[in-house]
PDB file of N, CA and C in Angstrom:
ATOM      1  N   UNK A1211     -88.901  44.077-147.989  1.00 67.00           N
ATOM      2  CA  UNK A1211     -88.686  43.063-146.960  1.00 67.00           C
ATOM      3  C   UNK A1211     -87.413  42.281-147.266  1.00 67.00           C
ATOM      4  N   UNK A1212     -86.766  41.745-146.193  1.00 76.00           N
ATOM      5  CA  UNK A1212     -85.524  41.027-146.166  1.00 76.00           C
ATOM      6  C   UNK A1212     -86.023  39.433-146.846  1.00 76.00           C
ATOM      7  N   UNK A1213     -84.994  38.469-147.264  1.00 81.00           N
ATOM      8  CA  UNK A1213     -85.018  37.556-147.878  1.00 81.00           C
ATOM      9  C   UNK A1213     -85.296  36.394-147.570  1.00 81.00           C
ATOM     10  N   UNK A1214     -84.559  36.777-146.202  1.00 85.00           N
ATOM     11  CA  UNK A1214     -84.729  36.297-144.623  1.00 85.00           C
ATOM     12  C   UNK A1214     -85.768  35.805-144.194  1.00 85.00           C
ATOM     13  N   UNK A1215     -86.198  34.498-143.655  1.00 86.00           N
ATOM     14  CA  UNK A1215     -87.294  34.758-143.341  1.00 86.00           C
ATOM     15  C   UNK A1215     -86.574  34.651-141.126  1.00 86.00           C
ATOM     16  N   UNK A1216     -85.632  33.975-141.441  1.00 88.00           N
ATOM     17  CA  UNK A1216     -85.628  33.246-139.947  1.00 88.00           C
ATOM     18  C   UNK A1216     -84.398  32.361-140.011  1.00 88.00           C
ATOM     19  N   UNK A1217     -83.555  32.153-138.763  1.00 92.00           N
ATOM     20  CA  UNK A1217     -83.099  31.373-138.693  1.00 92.00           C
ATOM     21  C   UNK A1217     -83.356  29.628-137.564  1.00 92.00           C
ATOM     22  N   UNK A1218     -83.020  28.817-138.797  1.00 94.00           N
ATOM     23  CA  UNK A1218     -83.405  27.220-137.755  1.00 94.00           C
ATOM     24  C   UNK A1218     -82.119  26.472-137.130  1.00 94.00           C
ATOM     25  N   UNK A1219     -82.255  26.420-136.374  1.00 97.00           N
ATOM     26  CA  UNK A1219     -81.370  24.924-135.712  1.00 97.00           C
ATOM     27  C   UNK A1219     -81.915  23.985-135.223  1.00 97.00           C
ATOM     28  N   UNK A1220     -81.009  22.642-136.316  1.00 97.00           N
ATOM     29  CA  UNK A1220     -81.732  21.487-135.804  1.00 97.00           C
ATOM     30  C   UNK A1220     -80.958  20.104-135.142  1.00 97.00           C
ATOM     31  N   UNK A1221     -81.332  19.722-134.004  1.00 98.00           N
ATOM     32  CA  UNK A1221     -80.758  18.924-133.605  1.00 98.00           C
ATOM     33  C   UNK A1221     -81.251  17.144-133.804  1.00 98.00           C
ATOM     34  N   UNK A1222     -80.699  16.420-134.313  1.00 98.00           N
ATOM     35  CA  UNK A1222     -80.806  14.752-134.754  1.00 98.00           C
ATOM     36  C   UNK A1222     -79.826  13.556-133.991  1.00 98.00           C
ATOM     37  N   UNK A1223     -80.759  13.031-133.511  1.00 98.00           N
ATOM     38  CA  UNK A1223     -79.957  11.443-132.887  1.00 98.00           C
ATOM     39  C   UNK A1223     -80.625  10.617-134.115  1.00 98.00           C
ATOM     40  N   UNK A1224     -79.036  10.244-134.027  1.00 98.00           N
ATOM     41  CA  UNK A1224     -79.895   8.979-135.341  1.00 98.00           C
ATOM     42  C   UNK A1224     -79.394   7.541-134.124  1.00 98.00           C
ATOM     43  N   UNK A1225     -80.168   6.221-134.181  1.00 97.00           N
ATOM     44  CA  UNK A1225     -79.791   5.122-132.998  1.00 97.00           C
ATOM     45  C   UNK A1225     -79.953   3.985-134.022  1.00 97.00           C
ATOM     46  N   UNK A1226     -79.378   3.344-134.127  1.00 97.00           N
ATOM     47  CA  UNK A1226     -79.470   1.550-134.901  1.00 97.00           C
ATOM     48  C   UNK A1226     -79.581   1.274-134.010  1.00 97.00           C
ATOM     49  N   UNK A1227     -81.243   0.163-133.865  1.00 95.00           N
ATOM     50  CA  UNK A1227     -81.284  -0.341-132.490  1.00 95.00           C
ATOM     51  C   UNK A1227     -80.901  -1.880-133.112  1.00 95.00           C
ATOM     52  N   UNK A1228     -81.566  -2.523-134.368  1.00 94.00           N
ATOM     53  CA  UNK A1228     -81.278  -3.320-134.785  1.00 94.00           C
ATOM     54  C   UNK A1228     -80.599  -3.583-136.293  1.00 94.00           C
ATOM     55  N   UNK A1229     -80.743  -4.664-136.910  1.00 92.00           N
ATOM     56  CA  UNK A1229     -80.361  -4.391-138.334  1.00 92.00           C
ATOM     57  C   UNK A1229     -81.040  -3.708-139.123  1.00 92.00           C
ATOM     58  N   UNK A1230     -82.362  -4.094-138.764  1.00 94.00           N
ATOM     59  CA  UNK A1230     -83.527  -3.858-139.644  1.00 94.00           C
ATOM     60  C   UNK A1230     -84.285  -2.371-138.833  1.00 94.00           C
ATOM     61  N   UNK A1231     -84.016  -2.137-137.611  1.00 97.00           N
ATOM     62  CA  UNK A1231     -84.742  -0.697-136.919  1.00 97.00           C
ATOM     63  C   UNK A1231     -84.078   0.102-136.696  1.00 97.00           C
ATOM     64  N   UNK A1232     -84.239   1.144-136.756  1.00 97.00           N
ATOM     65  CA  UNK A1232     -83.767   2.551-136.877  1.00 97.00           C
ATOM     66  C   UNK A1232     -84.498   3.057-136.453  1.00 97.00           C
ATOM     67  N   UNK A1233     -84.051   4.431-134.946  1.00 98.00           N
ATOM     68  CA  UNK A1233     -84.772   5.278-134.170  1.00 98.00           C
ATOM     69  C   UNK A1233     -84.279   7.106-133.963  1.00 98.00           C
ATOM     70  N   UNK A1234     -84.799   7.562-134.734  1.00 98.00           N
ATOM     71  CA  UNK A1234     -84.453   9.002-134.179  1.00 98.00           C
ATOM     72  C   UNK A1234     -85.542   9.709-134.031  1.00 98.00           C
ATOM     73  N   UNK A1235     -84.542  11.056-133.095  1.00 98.00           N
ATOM     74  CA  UNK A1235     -85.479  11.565-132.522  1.00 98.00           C
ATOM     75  C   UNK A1235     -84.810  12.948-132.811  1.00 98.00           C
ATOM     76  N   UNK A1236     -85.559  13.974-132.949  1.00 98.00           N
ATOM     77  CA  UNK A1236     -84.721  15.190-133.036  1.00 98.00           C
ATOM     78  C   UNK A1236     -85.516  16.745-132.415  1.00 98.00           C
ATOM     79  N   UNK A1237     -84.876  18.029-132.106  1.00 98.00           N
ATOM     80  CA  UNK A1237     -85.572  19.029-131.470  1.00 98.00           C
ATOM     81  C   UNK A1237     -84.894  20.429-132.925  1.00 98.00           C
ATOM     82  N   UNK A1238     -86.234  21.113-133.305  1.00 97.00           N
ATOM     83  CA  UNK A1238     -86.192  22.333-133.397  1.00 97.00           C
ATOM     84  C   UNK A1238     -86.091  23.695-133.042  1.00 97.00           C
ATOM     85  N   UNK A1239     -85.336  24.923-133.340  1.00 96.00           N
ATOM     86  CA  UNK A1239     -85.432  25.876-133.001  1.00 96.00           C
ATOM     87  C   UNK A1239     -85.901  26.963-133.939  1.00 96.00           C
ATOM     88  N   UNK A1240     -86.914  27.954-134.462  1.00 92.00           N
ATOM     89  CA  UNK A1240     -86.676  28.619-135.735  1.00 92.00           C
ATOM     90  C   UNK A1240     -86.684  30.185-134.704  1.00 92.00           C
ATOM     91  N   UNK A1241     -85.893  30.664-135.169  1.00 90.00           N
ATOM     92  CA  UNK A1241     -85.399  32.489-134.707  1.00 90.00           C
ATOM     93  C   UNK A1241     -86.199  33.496-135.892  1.00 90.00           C
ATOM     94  N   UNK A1242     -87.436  33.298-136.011  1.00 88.00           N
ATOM     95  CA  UNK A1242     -87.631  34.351-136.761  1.00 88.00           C
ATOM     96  C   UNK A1242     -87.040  35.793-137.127  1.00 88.00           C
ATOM     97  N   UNK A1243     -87.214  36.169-138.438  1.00 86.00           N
ATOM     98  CA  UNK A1243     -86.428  37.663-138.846  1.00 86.00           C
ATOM     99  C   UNK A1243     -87.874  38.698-139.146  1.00 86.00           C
ATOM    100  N   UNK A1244     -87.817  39.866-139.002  1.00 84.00           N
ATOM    101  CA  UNK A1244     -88.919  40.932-139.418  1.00 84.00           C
ATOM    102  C   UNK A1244     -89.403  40.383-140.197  1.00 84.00           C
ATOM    103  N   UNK A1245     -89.081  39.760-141.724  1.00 84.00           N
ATOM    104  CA  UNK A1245     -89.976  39.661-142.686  1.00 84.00           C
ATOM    105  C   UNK A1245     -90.689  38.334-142.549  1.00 84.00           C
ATOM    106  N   UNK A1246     -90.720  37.383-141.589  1.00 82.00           N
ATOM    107  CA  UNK A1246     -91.828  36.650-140.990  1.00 82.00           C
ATOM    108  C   UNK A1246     -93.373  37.311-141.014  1.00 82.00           C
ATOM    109  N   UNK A1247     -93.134  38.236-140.008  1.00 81.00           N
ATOM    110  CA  UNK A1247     -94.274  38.946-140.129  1.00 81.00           C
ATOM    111  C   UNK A1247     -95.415  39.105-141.026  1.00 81.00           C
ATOM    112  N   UNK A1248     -94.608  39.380-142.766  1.00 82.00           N
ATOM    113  CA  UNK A1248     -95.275  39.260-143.625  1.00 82.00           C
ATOM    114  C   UNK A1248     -95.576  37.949-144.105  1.00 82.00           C
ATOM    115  N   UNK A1249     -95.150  36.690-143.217  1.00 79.00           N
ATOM    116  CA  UNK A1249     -95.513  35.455-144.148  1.00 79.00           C
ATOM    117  C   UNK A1249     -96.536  34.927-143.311  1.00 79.00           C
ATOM    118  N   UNK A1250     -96.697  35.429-142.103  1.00 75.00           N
ATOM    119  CA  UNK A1250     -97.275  34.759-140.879  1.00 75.00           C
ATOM    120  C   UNK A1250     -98.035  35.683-140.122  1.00 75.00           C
ATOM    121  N   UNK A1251     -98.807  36.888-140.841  1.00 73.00           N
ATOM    122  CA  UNK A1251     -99.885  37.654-140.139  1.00 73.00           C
ATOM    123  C   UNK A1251     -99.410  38.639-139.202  1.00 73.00           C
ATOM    124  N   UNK A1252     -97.851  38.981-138.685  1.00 66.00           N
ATOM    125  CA  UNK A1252     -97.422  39.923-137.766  1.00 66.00           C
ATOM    126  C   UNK A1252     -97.218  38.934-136.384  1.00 66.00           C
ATOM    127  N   UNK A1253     -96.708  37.568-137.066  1.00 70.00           N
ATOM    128  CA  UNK A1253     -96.651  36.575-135.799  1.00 70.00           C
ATOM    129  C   UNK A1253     -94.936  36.270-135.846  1.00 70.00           C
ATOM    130  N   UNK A1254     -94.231  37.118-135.469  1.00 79.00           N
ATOM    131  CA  UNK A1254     -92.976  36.434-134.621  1.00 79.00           C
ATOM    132  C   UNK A1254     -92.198  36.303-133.646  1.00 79.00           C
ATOM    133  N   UNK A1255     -93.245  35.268-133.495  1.00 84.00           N
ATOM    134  CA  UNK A1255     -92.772  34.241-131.691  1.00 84.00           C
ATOM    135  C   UNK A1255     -91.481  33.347-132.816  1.00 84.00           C
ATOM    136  N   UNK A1256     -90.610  32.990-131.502  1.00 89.00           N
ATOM    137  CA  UNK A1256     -89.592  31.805-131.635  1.00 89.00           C
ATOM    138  C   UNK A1256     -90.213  30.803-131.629  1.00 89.00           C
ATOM    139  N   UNK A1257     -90.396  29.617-132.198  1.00 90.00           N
ATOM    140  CA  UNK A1257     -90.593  28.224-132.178  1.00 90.00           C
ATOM    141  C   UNK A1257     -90.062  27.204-132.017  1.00 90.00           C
ATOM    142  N   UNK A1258     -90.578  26.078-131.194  1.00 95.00           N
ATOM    143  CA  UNK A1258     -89.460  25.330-130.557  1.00 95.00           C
ATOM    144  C   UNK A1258     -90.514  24.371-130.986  1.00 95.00           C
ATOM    145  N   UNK A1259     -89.528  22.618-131.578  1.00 97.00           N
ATOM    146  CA  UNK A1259     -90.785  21.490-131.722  1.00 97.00           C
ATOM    147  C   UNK A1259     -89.794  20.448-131.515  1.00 97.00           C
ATOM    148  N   UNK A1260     -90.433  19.305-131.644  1.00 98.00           N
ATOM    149  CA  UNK A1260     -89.253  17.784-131.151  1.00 98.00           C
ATOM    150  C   UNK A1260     -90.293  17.147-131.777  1.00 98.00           C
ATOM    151  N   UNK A1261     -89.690  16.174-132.647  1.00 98.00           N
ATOM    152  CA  UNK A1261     -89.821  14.879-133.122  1.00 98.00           C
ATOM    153  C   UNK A1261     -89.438  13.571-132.817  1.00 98.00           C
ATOM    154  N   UNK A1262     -90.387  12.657-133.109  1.00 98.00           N
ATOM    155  CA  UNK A1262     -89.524  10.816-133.207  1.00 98.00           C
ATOM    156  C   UNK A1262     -89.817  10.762-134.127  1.00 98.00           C
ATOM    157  N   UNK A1263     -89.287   9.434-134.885  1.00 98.00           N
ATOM    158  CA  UNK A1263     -89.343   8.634-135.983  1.00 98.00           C
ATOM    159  C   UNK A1263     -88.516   7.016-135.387  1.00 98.00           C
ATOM    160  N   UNK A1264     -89.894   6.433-135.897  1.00 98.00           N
ATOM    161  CA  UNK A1264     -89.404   4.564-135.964  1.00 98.00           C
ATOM    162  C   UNK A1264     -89.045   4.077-137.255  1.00 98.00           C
ATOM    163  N   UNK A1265     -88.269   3.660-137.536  1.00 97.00           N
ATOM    164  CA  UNK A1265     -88.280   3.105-139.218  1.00 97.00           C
ATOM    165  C   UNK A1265     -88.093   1.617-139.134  1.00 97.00           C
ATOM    166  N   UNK A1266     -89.078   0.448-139.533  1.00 96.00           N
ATOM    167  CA  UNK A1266     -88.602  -0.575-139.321  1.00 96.00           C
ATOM    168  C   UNK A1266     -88.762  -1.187-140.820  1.00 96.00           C
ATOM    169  N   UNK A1267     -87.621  -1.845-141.843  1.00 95.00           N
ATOM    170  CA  UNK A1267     -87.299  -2.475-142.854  1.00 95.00           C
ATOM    171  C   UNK A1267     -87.046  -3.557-142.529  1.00 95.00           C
ATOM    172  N   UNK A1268     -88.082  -4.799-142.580  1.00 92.00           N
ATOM    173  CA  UNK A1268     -87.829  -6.294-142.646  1.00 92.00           C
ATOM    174  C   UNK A1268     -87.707  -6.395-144.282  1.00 92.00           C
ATOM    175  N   UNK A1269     -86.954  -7.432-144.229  1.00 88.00           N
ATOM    176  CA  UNK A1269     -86.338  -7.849-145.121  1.00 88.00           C
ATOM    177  C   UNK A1269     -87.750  -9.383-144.964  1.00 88.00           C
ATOM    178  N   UNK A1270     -88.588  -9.341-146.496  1.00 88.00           N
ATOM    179  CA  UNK A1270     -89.612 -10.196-146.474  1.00 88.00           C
ATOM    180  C   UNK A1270     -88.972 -11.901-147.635  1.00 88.00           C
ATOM    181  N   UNK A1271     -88.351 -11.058-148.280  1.00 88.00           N
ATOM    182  CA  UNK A1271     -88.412 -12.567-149.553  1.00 88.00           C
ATOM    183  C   UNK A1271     -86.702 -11.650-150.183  1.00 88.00           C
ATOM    184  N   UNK A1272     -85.889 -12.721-149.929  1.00 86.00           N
ATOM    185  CA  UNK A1272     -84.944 -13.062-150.143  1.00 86.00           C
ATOM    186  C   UNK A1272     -84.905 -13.928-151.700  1.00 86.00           C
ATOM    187  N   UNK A1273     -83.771 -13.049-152.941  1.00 86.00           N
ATOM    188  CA  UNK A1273     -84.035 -13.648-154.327  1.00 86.00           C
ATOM    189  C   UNK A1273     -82.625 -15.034-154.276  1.00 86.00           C
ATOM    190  N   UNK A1274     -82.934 -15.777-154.719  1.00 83.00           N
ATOM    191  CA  UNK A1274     -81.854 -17.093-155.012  1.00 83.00           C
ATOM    192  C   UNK A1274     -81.144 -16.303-155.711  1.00 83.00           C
ATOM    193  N   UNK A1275     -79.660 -16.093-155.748  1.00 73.00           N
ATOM    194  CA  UNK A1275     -78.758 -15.726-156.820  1.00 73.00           C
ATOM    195  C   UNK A1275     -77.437 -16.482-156.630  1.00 73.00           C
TER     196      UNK A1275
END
């Protein structure tokens, strides 16, 4: 079997909405290769998926320096 399993492309928005929030969102592609097959039961379909992510970092206690 090849080494290969597949090829992915991935697409990412990264957005600063504020100081402290951060929003992305991003979409997958994976192109499976023959030797999928052997990792995944004789299953290769193309796969397509999309994500979000919220990240919010408040800043709680500030040190005197």
């Amino acid at each position: 079997a090849d080494a290969t399993l597949g090829t992915e492309v991935d697409l990412v928005l990264n957005y600063k909405v504020q100081k402290d929030i951060n929003f992305k969102a991003g979409f997958s592609v994976l192109n499976p290769e023959e030797s999928m097959t052997l990792v995944k039961a004789g299953n290769k379909e193309m796969a397509m998926w999309g994500w979000t992510m919220l990240t919010i970092k408040p800043v709680l206690f500030k040190s005197k320096e």
